[in-house]
Coordinates of C-alpha atoms in Angstrom, one line a residue:
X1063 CA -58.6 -26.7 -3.2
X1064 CA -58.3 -29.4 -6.0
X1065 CA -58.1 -33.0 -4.3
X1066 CA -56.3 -36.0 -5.5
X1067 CA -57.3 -39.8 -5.1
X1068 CA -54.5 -42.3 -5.3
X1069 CA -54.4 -45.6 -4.9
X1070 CA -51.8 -48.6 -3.3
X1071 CA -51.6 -52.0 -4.5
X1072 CA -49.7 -54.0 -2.0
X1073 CA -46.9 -56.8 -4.3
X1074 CA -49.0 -60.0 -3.4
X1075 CA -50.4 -60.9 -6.8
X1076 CA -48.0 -63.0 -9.1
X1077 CA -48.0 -60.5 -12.3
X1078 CA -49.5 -63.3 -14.2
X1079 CA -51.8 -64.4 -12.0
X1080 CA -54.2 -61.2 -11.5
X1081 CA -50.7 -58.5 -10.8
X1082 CA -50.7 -57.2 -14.1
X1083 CA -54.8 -56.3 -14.4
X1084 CA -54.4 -55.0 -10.8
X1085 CA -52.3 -51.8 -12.4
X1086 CA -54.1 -52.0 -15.7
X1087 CA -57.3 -51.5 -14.1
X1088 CA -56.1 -48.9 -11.6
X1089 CA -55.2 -46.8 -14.6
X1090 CA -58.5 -47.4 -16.0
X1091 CA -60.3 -46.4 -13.0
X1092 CA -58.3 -42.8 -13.4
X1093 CA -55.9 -42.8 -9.8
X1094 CA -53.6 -40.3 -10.4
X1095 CA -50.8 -42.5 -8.8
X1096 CA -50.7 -46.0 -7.8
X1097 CA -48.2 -46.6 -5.0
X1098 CA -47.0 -49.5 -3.0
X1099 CA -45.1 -50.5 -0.3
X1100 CA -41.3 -51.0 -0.2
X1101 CA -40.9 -54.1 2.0
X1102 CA -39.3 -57.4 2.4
X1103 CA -42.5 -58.6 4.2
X1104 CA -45.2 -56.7 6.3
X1105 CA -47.1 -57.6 8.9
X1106 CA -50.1 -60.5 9.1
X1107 CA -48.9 -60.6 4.9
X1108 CA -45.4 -62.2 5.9
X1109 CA -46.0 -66.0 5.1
X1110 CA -47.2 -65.1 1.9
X1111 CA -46.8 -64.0 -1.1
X1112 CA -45.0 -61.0 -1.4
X1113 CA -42.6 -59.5 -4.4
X1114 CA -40.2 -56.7 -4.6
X1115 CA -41.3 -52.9 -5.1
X1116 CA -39.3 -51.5 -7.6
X1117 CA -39.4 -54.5 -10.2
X1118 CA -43.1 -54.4 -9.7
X1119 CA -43.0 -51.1 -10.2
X1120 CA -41.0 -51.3 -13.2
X1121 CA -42.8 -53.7 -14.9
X1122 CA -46.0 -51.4 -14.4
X1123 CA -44.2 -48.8 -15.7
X1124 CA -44.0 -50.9 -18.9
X1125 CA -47.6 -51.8 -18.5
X1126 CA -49.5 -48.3 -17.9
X1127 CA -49.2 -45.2 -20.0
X1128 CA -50.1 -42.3 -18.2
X1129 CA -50.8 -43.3 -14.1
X1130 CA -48.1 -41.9 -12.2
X1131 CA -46.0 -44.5 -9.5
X1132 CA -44.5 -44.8 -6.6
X1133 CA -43.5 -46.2 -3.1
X1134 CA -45.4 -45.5 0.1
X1135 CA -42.8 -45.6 1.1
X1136 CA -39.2 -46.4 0.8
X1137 CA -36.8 -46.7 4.1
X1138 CA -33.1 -47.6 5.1
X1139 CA -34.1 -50.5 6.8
X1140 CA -32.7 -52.4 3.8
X1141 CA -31.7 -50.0 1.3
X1142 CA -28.5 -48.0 0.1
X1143 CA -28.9 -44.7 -1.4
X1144 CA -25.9 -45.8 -3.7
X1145 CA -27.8 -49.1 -5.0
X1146 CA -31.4 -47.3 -4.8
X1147 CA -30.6 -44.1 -7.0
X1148 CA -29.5 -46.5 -9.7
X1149 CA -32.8 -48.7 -9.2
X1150 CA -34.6 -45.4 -9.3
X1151 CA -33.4 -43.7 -12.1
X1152 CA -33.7 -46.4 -14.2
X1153 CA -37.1 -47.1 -13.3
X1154 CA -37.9 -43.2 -13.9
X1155 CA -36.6 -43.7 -17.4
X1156 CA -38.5 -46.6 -18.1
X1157 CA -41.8 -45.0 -16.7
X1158 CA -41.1 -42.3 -18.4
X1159 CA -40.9 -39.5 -15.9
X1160 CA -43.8 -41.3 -14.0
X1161 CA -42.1 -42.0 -11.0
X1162 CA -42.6 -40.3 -7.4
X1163 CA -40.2 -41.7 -4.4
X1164 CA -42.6 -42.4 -1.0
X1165 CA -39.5 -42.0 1.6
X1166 CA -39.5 -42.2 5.3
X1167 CA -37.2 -43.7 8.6
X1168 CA -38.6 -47.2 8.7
X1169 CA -39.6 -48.7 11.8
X1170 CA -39.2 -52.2 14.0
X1171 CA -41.0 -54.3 11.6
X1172 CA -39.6 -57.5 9.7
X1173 CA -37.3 -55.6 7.6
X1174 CA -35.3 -54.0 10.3
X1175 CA -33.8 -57.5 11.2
X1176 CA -34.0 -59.3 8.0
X1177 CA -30.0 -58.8 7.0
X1178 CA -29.0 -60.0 10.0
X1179 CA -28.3 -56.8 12.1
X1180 CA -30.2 -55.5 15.7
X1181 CA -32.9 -53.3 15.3
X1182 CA -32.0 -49.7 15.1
X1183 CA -33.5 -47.4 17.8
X1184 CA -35.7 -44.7 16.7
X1185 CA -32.5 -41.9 17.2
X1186 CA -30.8 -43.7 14.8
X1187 CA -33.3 -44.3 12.9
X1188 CA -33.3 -40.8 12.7
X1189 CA -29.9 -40.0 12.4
X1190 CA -29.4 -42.2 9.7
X1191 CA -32.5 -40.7 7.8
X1192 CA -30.8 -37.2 8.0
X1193 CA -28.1 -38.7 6.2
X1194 CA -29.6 -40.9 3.4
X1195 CA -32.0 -38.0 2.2
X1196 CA -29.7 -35.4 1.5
X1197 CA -27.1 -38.1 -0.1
X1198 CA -29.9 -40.1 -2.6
X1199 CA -30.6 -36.2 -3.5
X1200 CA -27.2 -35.5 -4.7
X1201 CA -27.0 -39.2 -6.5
X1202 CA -30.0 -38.4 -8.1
X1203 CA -29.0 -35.1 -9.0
X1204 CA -24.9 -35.3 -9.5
X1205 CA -23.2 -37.0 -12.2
X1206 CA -20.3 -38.2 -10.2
X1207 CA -20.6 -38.4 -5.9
X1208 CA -18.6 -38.9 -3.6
X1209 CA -19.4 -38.6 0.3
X1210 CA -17.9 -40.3 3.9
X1211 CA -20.6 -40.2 6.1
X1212 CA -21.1 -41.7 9.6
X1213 CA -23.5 -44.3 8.3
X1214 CA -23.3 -44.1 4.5
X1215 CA -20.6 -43.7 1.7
X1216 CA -20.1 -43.5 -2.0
X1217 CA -17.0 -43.4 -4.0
X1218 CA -17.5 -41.9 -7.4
X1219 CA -21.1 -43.0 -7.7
X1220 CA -22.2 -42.2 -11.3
X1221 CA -26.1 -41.8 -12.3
X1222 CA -25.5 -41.0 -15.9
X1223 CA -28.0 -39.1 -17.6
X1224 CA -30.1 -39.0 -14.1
X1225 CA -33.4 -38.8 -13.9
X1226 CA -35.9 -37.9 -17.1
X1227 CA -37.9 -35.6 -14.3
X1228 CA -35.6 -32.7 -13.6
X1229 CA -33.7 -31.8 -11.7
X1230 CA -34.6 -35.4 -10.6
X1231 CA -38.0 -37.5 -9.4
X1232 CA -40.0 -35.7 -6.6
X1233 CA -39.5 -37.2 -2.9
X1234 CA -42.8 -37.7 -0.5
X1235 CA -41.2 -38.1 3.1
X1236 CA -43.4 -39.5 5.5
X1237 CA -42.5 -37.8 8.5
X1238 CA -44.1 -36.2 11.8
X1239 CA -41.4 -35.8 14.1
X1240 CA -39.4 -32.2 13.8
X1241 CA -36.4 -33.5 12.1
X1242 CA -38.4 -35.7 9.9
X1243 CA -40.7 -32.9 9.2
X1244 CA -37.6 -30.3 8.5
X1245 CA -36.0 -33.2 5.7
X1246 CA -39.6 -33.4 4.5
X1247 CA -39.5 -29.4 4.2
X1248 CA -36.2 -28.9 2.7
X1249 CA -36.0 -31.6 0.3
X1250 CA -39.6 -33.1 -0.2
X1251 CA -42.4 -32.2 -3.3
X1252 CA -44.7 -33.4 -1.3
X1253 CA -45.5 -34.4 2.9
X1254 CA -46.9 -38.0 3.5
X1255 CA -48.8 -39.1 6.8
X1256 CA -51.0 -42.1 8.1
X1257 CA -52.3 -40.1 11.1
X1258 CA -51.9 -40.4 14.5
X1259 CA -50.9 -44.1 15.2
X1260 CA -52.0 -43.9 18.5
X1261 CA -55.5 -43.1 17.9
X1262 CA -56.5 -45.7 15.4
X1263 CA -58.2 -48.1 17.5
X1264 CA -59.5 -46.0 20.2
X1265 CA -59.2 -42.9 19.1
X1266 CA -62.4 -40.8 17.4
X1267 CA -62.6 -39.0 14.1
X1268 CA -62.7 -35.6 15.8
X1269 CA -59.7 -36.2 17.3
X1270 CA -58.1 -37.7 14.3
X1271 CA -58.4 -34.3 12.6
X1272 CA -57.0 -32.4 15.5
X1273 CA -54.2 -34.7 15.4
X1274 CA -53.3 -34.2 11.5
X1275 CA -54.1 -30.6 11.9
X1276 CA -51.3 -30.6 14.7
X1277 CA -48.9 -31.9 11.8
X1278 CA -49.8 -29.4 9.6
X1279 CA -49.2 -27.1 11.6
X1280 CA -45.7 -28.4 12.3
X1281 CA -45.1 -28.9 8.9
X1282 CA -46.2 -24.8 8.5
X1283 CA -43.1 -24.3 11.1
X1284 CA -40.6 -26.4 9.7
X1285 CA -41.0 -24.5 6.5
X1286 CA -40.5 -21.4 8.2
X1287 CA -37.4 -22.6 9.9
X1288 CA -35.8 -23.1 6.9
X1289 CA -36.7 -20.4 5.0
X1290 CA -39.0 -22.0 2.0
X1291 CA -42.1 -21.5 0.8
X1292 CA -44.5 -23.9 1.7
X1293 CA -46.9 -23.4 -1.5
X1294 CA -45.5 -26.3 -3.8
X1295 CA -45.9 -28.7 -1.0
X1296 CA -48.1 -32.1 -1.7
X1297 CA -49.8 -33.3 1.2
X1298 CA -50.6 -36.8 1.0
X1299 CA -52.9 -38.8 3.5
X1300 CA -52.3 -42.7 3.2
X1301 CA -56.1 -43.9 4.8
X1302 CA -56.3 -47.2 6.5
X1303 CA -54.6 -46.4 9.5
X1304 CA -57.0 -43.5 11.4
X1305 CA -60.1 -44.4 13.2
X1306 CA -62.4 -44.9 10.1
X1307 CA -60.2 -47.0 8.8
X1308 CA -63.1 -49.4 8.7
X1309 CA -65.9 -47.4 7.2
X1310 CA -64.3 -45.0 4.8
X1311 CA -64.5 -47.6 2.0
X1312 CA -68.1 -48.8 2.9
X1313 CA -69.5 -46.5 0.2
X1314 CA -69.2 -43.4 -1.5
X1315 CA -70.9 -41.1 0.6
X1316 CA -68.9 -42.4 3.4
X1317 CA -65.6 -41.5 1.7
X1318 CA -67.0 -38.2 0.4
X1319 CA -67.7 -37.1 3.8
X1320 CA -64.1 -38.4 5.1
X1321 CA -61.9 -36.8 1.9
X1322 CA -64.3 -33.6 2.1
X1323 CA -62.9 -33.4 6.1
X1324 CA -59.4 -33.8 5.3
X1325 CA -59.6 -31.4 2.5
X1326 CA -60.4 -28.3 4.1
X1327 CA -57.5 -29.6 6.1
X1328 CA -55.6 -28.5 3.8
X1329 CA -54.5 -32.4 2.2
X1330 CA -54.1 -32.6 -1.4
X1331 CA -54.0 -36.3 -2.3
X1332 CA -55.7 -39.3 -0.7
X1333 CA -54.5 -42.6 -1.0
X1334 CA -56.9 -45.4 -0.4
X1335 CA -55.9 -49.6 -0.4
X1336 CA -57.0 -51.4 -3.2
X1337 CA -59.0 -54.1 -1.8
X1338 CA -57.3 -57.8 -0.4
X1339 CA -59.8 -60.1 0.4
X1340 CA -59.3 -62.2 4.2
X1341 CA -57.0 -58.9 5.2
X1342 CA -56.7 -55.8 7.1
X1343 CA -57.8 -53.6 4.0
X1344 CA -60.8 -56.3 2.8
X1345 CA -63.4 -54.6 0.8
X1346 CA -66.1 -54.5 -1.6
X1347 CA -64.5 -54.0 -4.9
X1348 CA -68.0 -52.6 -6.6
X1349 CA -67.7 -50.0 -3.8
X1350 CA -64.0 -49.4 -4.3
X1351 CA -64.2 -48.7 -8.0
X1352 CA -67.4 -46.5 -7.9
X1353 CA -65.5 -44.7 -5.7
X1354 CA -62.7 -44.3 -8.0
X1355 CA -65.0 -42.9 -10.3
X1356 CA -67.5 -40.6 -8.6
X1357 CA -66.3 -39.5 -5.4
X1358 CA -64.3 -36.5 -6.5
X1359 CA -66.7 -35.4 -8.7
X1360 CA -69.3 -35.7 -6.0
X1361 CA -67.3 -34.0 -3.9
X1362 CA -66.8 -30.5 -5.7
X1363 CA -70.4 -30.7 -6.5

């Protein structure tokens, strides 16, 4: 099984300042998408700098050529699916059919509180997910929409001429729960995971896999459920955030042995964080770029 290596660039360089040659150079380095997060601010990153995701986004659409882009991922903590199909179609046209939406519940972090509302608890969190999927679907996909729904509406909402990528950009839901994972069935190209949260700092390798192969397996029976093939499915791994977290960048052989694991898994795309020095994904760029450039190809060899 072919594997893909994928990159995210977190939004903390000014695009003049060292933003810009961030994407060039990921395009250079031949990622065959460069993601990154759709936040107001995240985590130990929150008193500094960080910019928007889908002007960033835009403006490496207008930068790159052939990378595709996206969001790892995209919530309703702070977003409509009115005001985000227009973002997103627009940005789709400007990349030129480059664009893949990363698309999940959201969680308790900054964003939750940062328009002024109480933190949603995870059932609504989920409930409100079951309805923004299935209504930025039809706004990315109808000409005209209208819909009342218990937490979202739209009157009339046109997305004229939709998106260059027909019948509209592919979705990645994040998602491990079994309504998550049957939204991530029914309407997703492609499944995204970080693993099994509660292993990462005590948890081992071994049981790491056991816990993404639990996953795919409920992923296998969601698919089922609804009746759909599970062939055409993406299966992305977002790294950083599973026990090797710390070593699966140290060098090549390292992350050959780790993407070589998760492939016969059955994953078909790993993302890996380009490097932030004095941060949670610190790293030796050298290492990072040889990577880029020799671990697939030492890895089918």
């Amino acid at each position: 099984m072919s594997l893909r290596l994928s990159t995210v660039i977190l939004p903390v360089r000014r695009w003049h300042e060292g933003g810009r040659d961030q994407w060039l150079r990921a395009e250079q380095l031949g990622f065959h998408t460069a993601y990154t997060y759709d936040h107001l601010s995240w985590r130990t990153f929150r008193d500094g700098p960080w910019f928007g995701a889908v002007p960033t986004l835009t403006a490496a659409a207008a930068a790159t050529e052939r990378m595709r882009l996206g969001t790892l991922v995209t919530s309703p903590n702070f977003r409509h699916p009115v005001t985000l199909a227009k973002d997103l179609i627009t940005l789709d046209d400007v990349s030129g059919g480059r664009v893949t939406l990363g698309i999940g519940a959201g969680g308790n972090g900054f964003d939750a509180t940062a328009l002024g509302q109480e933190a949603w608890s995870p059932r609504e969190r989920a409930d409100r997910f079951a309805e923004f999927v299935p209504l930025l679907d039809r706004l990315l996909t109808e000409g005209s929409v209208s819909h009342e729904g218990t937490f979202y509406s739209a009157e009339e909402a046109r997305n004229i001429p939709g998106c260059v990528q027909g019948p509209r950009l592919p979705f990645a839901v994040a998602a491990t729960g079994p309504r998550g994972l049957r939204l991530a069935a029914r309407y997703g190209q492609a499944w995204v995971t970080t693993g099994d949260p509660k292993l990462f700092e005590n948890g081992t390798p071994e049981q790491s896999l056991e816990a993404l192969r639990g996953q795919l397996e409920r992923l296998e029976k969601a698919f089922v459920e609804i009746g759909r093939d599970p062939e055409p499915m993406e299966k992305i791994l977002l790294t950083g955030f599973t026990p090797e977290a710390n070593t699966v960048l140290a060098s090549v052989d390292a992350f050959v042995d780790f993407a070589g694991r998760h492939r016969e898994l059955g994953f078909t795309e790993l993302v890996i964080h380009a490097p932030i020095p004095d941060s949670d994904f610190a790293a030796d760029e050298a290492v990072f770029e040889e990577i880029a450039t020799e671990a697939l190809a030492q890895l089918d060899s």
